[in-house]
CSV table of C-alpha atoms and ligand atoms in Angstrom, one decimal:
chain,number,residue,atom,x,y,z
A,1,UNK,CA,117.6,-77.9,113.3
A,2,UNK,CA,120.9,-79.9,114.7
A,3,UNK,CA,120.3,-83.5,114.7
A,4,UNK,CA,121.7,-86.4,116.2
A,5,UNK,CA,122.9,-88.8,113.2
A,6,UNK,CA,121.8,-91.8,115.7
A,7,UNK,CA,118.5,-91.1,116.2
A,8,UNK,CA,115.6,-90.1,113.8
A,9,UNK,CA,112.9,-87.3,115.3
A,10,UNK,CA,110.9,-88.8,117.6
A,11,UNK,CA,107.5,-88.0,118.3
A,12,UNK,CA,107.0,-85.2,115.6
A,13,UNK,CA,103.1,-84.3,117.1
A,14,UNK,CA,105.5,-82.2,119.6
A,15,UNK,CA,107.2,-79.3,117.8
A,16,UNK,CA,110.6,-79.3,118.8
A,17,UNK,CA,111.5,-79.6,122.7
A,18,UNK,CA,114.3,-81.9,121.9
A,19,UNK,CA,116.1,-81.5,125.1
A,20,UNK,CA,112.7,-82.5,126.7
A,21,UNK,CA,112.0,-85.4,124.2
A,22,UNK,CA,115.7,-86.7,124.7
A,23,UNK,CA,115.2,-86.7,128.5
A,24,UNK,CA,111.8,-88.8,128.6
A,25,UNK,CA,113.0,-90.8,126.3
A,26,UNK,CA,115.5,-91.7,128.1
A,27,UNK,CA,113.1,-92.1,131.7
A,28,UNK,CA,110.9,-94.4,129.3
A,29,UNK,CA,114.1,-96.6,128.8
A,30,UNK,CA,114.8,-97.2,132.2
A,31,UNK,CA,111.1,-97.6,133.0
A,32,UNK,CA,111.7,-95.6,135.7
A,33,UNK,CA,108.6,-93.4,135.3
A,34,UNK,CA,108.3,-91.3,138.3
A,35,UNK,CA,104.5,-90.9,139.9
A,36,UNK,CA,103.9,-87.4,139.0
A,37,UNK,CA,105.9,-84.8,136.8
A,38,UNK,CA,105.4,-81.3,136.4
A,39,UNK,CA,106.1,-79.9,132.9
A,40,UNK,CA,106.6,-75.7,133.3
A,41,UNK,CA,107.4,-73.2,130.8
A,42,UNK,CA,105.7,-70.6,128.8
A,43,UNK,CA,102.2,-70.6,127.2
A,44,UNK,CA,101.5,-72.2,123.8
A,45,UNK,CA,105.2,-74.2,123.7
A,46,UNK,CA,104.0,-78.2,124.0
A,47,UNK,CA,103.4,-78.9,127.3
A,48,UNK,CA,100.2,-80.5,126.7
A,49,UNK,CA,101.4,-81.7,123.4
A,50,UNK,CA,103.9,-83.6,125.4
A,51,UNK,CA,101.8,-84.7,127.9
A,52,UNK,CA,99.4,-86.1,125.7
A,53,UNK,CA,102.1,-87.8,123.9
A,54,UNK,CA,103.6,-89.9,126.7
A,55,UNK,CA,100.0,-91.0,127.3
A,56,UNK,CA,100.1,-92.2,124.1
A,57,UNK,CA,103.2,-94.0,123.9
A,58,UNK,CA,102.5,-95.4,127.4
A,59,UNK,CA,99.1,-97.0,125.7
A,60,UNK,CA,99.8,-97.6,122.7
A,61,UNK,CA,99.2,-101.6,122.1
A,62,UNK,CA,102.5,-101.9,119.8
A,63,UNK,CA,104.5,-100.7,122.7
A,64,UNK,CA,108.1,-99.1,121.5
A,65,UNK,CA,109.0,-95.7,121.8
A,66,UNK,CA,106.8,-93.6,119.5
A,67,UNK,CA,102.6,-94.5,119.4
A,68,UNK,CA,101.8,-96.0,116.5
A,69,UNK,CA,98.7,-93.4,115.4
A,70,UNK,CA,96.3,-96.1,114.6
A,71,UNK,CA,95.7,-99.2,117.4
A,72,UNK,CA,92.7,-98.7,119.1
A,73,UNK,CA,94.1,-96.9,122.0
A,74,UNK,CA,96.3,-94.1,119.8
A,75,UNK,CA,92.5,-93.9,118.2
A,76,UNK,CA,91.0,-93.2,121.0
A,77,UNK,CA,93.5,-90.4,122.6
A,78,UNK,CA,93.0,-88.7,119.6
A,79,UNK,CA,89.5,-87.4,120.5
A,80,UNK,CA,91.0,-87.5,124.8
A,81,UNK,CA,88.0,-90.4,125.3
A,82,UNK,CA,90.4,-92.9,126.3
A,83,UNK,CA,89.7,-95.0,129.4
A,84,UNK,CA,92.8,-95.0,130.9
A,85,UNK,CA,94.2,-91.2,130.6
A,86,UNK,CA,92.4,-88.7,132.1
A,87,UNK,CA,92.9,-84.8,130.7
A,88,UNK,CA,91.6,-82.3,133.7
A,89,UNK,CA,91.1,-78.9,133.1
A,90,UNK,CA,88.7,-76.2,135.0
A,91,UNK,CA,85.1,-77.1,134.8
A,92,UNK,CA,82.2,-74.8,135.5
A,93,UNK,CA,80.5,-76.2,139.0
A,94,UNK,CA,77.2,-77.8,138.2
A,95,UNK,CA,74.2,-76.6,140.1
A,96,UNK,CA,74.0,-78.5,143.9
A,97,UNK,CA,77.4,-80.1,142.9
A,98,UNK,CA,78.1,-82.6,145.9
A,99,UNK,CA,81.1,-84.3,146.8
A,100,UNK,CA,80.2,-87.4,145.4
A,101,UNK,CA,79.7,-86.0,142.6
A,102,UNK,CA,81.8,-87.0,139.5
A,103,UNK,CA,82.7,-83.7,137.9
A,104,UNK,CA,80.8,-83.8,135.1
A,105,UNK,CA,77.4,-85.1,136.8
A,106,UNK,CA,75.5,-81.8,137.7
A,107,UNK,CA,76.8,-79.7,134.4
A,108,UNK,CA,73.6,-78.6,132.1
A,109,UNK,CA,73.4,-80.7,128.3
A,110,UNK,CA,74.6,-77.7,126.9
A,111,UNK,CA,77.6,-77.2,129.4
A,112,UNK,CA,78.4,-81.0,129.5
A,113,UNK,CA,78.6,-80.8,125.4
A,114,UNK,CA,81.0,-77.5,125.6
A,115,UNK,CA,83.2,-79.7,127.8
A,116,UNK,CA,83.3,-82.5,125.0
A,117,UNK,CA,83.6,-80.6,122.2
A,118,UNK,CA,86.1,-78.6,123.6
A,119,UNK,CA,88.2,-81.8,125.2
A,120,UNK,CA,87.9,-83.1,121.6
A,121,UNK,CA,89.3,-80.7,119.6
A,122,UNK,CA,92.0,-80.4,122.1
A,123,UNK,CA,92.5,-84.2,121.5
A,124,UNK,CA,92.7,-83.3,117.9
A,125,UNK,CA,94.8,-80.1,118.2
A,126,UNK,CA,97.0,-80.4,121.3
A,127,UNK,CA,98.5,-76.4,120.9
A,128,UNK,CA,94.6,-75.4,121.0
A,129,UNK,CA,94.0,-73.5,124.2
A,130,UNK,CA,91.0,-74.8,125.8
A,131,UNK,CA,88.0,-72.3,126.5
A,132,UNK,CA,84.9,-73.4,128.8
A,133,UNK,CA,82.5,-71.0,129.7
A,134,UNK,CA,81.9,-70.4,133.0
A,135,UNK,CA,85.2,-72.5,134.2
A,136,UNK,CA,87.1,-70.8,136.6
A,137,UNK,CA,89.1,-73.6,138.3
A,138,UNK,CA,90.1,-77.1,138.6
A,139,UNK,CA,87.7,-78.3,140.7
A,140,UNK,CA,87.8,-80.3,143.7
A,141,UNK,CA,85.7,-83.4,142.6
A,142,UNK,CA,87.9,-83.5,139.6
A,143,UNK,CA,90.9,-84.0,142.1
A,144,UNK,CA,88.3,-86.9,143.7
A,145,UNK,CA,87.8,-88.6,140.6
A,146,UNK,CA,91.5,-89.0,140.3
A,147,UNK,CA,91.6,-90.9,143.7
A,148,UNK,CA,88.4,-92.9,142.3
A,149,UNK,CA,89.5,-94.1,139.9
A,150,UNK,CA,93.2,-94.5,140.6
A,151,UNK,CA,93.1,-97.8,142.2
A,152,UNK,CA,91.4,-99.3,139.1
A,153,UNK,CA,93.1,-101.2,136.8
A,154,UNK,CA,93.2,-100.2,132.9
A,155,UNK,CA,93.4,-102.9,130.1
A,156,UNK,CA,97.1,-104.1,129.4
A,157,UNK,CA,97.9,-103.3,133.1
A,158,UNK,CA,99.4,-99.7,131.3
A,159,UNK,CA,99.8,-97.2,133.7
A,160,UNK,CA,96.6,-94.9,134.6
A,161,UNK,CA,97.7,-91.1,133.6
A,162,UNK,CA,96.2,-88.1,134.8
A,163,UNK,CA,96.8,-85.1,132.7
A,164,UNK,CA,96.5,-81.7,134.7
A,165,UNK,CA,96.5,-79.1,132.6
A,166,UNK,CA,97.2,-75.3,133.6
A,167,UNK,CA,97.7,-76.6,137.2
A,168,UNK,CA,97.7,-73.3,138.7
A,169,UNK,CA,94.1,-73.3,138.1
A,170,UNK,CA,93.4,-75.7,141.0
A,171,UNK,CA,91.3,-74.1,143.5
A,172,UNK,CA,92.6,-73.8,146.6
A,173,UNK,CA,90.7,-77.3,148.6
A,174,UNK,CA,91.2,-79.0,145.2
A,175,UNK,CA,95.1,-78.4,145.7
A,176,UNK,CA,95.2,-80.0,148.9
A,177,UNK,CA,93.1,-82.6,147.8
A,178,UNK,CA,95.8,-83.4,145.3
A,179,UNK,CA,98.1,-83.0,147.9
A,180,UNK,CA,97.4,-85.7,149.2
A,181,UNK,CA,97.6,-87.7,146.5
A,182,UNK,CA,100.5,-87.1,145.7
A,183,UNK,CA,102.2,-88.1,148.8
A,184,UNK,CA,100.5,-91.7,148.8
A,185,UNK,CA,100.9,-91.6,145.3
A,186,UNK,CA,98.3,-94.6,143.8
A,187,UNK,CA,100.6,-97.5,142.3
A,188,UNK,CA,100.7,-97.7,138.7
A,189,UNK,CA,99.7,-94.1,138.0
A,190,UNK,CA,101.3,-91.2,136.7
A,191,UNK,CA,100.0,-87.8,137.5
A,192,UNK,CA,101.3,-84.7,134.6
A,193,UNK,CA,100.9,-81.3,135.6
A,194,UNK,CA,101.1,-78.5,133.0
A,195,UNK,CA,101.7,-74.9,133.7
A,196,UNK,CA,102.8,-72.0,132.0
A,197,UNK,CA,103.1,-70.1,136.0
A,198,UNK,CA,104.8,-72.8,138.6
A,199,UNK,CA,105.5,-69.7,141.0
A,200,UNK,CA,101.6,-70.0,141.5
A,201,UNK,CA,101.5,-73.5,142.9
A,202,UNK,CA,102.0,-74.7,146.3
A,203,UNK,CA,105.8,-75.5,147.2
A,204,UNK,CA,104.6,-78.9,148.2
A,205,UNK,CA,103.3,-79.8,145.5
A,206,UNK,CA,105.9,-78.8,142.9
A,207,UNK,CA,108.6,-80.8,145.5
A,208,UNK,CA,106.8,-84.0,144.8
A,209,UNK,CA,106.8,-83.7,141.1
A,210,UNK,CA,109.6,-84.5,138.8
A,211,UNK,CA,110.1,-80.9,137.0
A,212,UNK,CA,110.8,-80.7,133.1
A,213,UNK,CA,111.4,-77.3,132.2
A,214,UNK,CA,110.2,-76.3,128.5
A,215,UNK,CA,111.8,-73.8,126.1
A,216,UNK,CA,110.3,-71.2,123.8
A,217,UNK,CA,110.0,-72.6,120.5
A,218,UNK,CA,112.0,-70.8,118.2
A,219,UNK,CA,111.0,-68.8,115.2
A,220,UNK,CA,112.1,-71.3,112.8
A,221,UNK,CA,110.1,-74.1,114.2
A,222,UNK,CA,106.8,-72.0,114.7
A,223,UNK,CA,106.8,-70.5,110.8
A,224,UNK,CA,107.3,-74.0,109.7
A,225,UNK,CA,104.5,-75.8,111.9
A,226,UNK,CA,102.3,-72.7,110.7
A,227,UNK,CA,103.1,-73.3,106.5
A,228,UNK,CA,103.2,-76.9,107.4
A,229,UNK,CA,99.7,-77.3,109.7
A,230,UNK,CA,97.8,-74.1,109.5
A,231,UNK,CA,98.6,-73.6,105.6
A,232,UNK,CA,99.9,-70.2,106.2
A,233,UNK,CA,101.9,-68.1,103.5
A,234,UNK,CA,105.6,-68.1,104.4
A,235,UNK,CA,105.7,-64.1,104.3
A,236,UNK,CA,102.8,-64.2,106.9
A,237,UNK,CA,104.4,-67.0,108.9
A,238,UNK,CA,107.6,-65.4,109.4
A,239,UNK,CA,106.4,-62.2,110.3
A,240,UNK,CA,103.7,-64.3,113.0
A,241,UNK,CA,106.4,-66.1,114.1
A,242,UNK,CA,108.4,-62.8,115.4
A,243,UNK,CA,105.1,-61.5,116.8
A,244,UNK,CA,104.4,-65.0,118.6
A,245,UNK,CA,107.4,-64.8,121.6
A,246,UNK,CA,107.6,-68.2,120.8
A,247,UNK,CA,104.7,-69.5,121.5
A,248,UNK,CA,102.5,-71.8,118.2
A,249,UNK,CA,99.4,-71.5,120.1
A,250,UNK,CA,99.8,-67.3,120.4
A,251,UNK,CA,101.4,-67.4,116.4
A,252,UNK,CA,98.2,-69.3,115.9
A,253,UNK,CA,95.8,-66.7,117.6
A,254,UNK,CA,97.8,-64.2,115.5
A,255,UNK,CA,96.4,-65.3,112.5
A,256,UNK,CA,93.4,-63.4,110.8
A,257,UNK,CA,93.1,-61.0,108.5
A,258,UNK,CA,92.4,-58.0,111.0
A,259,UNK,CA,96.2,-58.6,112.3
A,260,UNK,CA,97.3,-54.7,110.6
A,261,UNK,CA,94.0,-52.8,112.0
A,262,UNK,CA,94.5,-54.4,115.6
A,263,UNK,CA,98.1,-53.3,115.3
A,264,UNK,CA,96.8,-49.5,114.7
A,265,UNK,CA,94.4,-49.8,117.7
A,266,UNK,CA,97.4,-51.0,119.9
A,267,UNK,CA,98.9,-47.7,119.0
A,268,UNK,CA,95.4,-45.8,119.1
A,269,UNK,CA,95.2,-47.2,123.2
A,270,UNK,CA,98.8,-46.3,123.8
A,271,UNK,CA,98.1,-42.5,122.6
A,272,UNK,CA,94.4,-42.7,124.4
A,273,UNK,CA,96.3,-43.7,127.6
A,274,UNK,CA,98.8,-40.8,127.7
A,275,UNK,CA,96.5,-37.8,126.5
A,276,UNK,CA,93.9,-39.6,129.0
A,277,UNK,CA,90.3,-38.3,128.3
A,278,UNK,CA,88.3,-40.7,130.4
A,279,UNK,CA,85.7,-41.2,126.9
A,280,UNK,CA,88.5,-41.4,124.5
A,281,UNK,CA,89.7,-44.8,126.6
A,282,UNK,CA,86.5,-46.0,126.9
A,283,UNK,CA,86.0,-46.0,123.1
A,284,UNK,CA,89.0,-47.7,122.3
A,285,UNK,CA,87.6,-50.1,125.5
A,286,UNK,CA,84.7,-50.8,123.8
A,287,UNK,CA,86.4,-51.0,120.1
A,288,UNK,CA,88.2,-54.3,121.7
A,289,UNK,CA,85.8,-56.0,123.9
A,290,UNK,CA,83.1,-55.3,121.2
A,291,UNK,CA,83.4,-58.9,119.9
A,292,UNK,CA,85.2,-62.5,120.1
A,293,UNK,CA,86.1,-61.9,123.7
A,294,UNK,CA,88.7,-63.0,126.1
A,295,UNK,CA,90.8,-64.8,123.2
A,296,UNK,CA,90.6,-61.4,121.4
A,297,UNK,CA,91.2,-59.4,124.4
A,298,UNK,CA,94.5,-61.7,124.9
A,299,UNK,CA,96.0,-61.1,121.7
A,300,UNK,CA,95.5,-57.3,121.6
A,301,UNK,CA,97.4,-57.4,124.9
A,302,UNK,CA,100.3,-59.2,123.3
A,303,UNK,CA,100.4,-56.5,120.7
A,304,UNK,CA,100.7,-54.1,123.2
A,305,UNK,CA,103.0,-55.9,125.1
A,306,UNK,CA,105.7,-56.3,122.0
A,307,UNK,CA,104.6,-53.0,120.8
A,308,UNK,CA,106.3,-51.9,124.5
A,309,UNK,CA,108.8,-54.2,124.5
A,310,UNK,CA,110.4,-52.5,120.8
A,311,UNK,CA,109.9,-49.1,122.3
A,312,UNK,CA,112.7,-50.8,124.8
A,313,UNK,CA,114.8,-52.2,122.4
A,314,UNK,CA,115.3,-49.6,120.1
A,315,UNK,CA,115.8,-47.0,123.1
A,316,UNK,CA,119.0,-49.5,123.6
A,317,UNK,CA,119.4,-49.8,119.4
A,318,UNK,CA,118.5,-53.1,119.0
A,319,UNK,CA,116.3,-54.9,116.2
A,320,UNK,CA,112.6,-53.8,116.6
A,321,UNK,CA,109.7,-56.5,115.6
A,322,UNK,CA,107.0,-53.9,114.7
A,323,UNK,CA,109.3,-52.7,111.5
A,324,UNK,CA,106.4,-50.9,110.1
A,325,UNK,CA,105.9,-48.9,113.2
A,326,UNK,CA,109.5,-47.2,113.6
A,327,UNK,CA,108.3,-44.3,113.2
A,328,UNK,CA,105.9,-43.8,116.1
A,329,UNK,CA,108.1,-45.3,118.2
A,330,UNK,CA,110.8,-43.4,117.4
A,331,UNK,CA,108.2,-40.7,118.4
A,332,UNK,CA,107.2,-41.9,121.5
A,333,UNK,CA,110.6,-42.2,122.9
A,334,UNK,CA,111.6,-38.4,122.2
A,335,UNK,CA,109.0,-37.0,123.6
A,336,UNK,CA,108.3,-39.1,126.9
A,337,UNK,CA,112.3,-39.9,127.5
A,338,UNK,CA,111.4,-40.7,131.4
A,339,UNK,CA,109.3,-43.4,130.7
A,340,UNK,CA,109.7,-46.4,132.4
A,341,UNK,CA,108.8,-48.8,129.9
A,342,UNK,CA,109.8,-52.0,132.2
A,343,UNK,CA,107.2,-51.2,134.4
A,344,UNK,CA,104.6,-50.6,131.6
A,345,UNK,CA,105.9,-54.0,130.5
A,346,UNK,CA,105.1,-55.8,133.9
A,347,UNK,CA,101.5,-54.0,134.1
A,348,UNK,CA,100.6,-55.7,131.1
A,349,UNK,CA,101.8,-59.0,131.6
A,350,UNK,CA,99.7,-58.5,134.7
A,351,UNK,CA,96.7,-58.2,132.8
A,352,UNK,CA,97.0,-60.5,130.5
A,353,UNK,CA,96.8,-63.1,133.4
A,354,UNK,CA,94.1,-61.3,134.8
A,355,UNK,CA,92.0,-61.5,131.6
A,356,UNK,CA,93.1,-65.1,131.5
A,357,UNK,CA,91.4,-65.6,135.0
A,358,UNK,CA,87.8,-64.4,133.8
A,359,UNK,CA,88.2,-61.1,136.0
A,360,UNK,CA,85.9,-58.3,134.3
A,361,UNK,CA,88.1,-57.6,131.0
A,362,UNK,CA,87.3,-54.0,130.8
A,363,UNK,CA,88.0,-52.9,134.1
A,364,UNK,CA,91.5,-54.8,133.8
A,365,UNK,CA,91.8,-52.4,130.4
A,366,UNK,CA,90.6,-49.3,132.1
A,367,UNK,CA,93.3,-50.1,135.1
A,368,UNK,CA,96.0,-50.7,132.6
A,369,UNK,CA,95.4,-47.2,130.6
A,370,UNK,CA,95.6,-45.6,134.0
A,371,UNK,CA,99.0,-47.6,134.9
A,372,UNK,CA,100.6,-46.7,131.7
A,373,UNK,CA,99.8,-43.5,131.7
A,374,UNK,CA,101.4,-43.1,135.4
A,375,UNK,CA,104.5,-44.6,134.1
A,376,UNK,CA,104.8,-42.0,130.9
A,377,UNK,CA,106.9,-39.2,131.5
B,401,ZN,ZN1,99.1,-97.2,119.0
């Protein structure tokens, strides 16, 4: 990695980003923190990491420009239960939820302990992607909280920070409710929005946020966090690392054993799709939903989506990631020439937000075999 002689890596809990690093740094030097920033780019690159990180250096009781790891306060953020920085995400709605309500009043025990577990191990593990049952938005009383609590002051006068995460969740009220916020922003707060799809968030809100714009990670920098943190073989991390688009937390999902057989049933849904008998689809349907979920569900669609993407790249020459597979690809492109692949491509990106968004996973599958077969010629 290219390093500035001058300055040692700062805050290494972030995986590279150094453009993104170099520029807050920079804001944190001036102390001219704006009210509300919105951090953008894809899925699974640091966004969160990052945001969590400026929370901790704005708390941190040594002050400077890294967290120390071990005052109270770093202590604290490490688990997310830290008075003064607030980590939203979507939240199921409790039953009879009012608007008074704080958002966690009316959950169940059970889904109140789902929320906490999963907000700690988030703390713990900033790449992990969070998964609530039942959540399906960020809700409008968490967006009411925010103005709650905004006017209160936190211990060492720091700055009160509110961390979004995938904004484009908001429901709709609850984005106008932050709205409003944020054009009477509360003094001596900062709001951080996260989101891997700004296009989905209301124009006004993005124009009152400072934007930082975040990069893929490259392949170096993901097979090295995954020997590094996740213990992983260097043979396996580098092939992860091409399958992972850049993203650690998607390399990370990656991982398992069954990595080779899901790569055959990518191929076994691609033939299914084309030949089309309605029970044949349904099988290899039911093969993937069987077990584990949306996470699973997720990652076979990223297979299928780079399996795609080679079939693209070697029809131009270029260097495949599925080396293994050549041959089938090499295959599929002789015998349906016509296809167009880009539009395959788009389908399944299409999906893969879909099954992100808790719509009925099979259905999304059963819609994508029938748009990839129309697109196969
Ligand atoms: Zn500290």
């Amino acid at each position: 990695m290219p390093s500035d002689p001058h300055r040692k890596p700062v805050w290494p809990r972030v995986l590279g980003q150094r453009r993104v690093k170099l520029q807050l740094l920079s804001v944190l030097e001036s102390r001219r923190l704006p009210h509300a920033y919105l951090f953008h780019g894809p899925e699974g690159v640091g966004k969160d990491a990052m945001a969590i990180e400026l929370a901790r250096v704005l708390h941190c009781e040594r002050g400077g420009e890294a967290a120390c790891g071990v005052c109270d306060s770093c202590v604290q953020l490490d688990s997310l239960q830290h008075p003064g920085v607030r980590f939203i995400t979507a939240l199921p709605v409790g039953k009879d939820e009012d608007k008074d309500d704080g958002p966690l009043d009316r959950l169940t025990a059970e889904e109140l302990r789902n929320v906490q577990n999963e907000l700690q191990a988030k703390g713990k593990d900033p790449y992990r992607r969070i998964a609530i049952p039942r959540a399906t938005g960020i809700k409008i009383n968490s967006i009411r909280e925010i103005r709650r609590e905004a006017p209160m002051s936190v211990a060492g006068n720091a700055r009160r920070v509110f961390i979004l995460s995938h904004a484009e969740m908001l429901t709709s009220v609850a984005a106008h409710t932050l709205l409003k916020t944020l054009e009477e922003p509360p003094p001596n707060c900062m709001l951080i929005l996260t989101t891997p799809n700004r296009e989905e968030l209301l124009p006004t809100i993005i124009s009152r946020c400072q934007q930082v714009r975040f990069d893929p990670l490259t392949e170096d920098q993901i097979s090295a966090a995954l020997v590094e943190r996740d213990s992983v073989e260097q043979s396996q991390a580098t092939l992860l690392a091409r399958l992972s688009g850049g993203s650690y937390t998607r390399a990370r999902e990656l991982l398992g054993d069954d990595l080779m057989q899901e790569r055959e049933q990518v191929l076994e849904f691609v033939r299914r799709s084309v030949v089309s008998h309605h029970a044949d689809v349904g099988r290899i349907i039911d093969d993937v939903t069987e077990e584990k979920g949306r996470v699973r569900v997720t990652r076979f669609l990223h297979l299928l989506l780079l399996w795609f993407r080679d079939a693209l790249v070697l029809a131009r020459d270029g260097a495949i990631i599925n080396i293994d597979q050549q041959e089938s690809l090499k295959k599929f492109l002789a015998r349906y020439p016509g296809s167009d692949i880009p539009a395959i491509l788009g389908e399944i990106d299409r999906a893969i937000s879909l099954v992100e968004r808790n719509v009925y996973i099979k259905l999304v599958l059963y819609n994508l075999a029938g748009q990839i077969k129309a697109n196969i010629r």
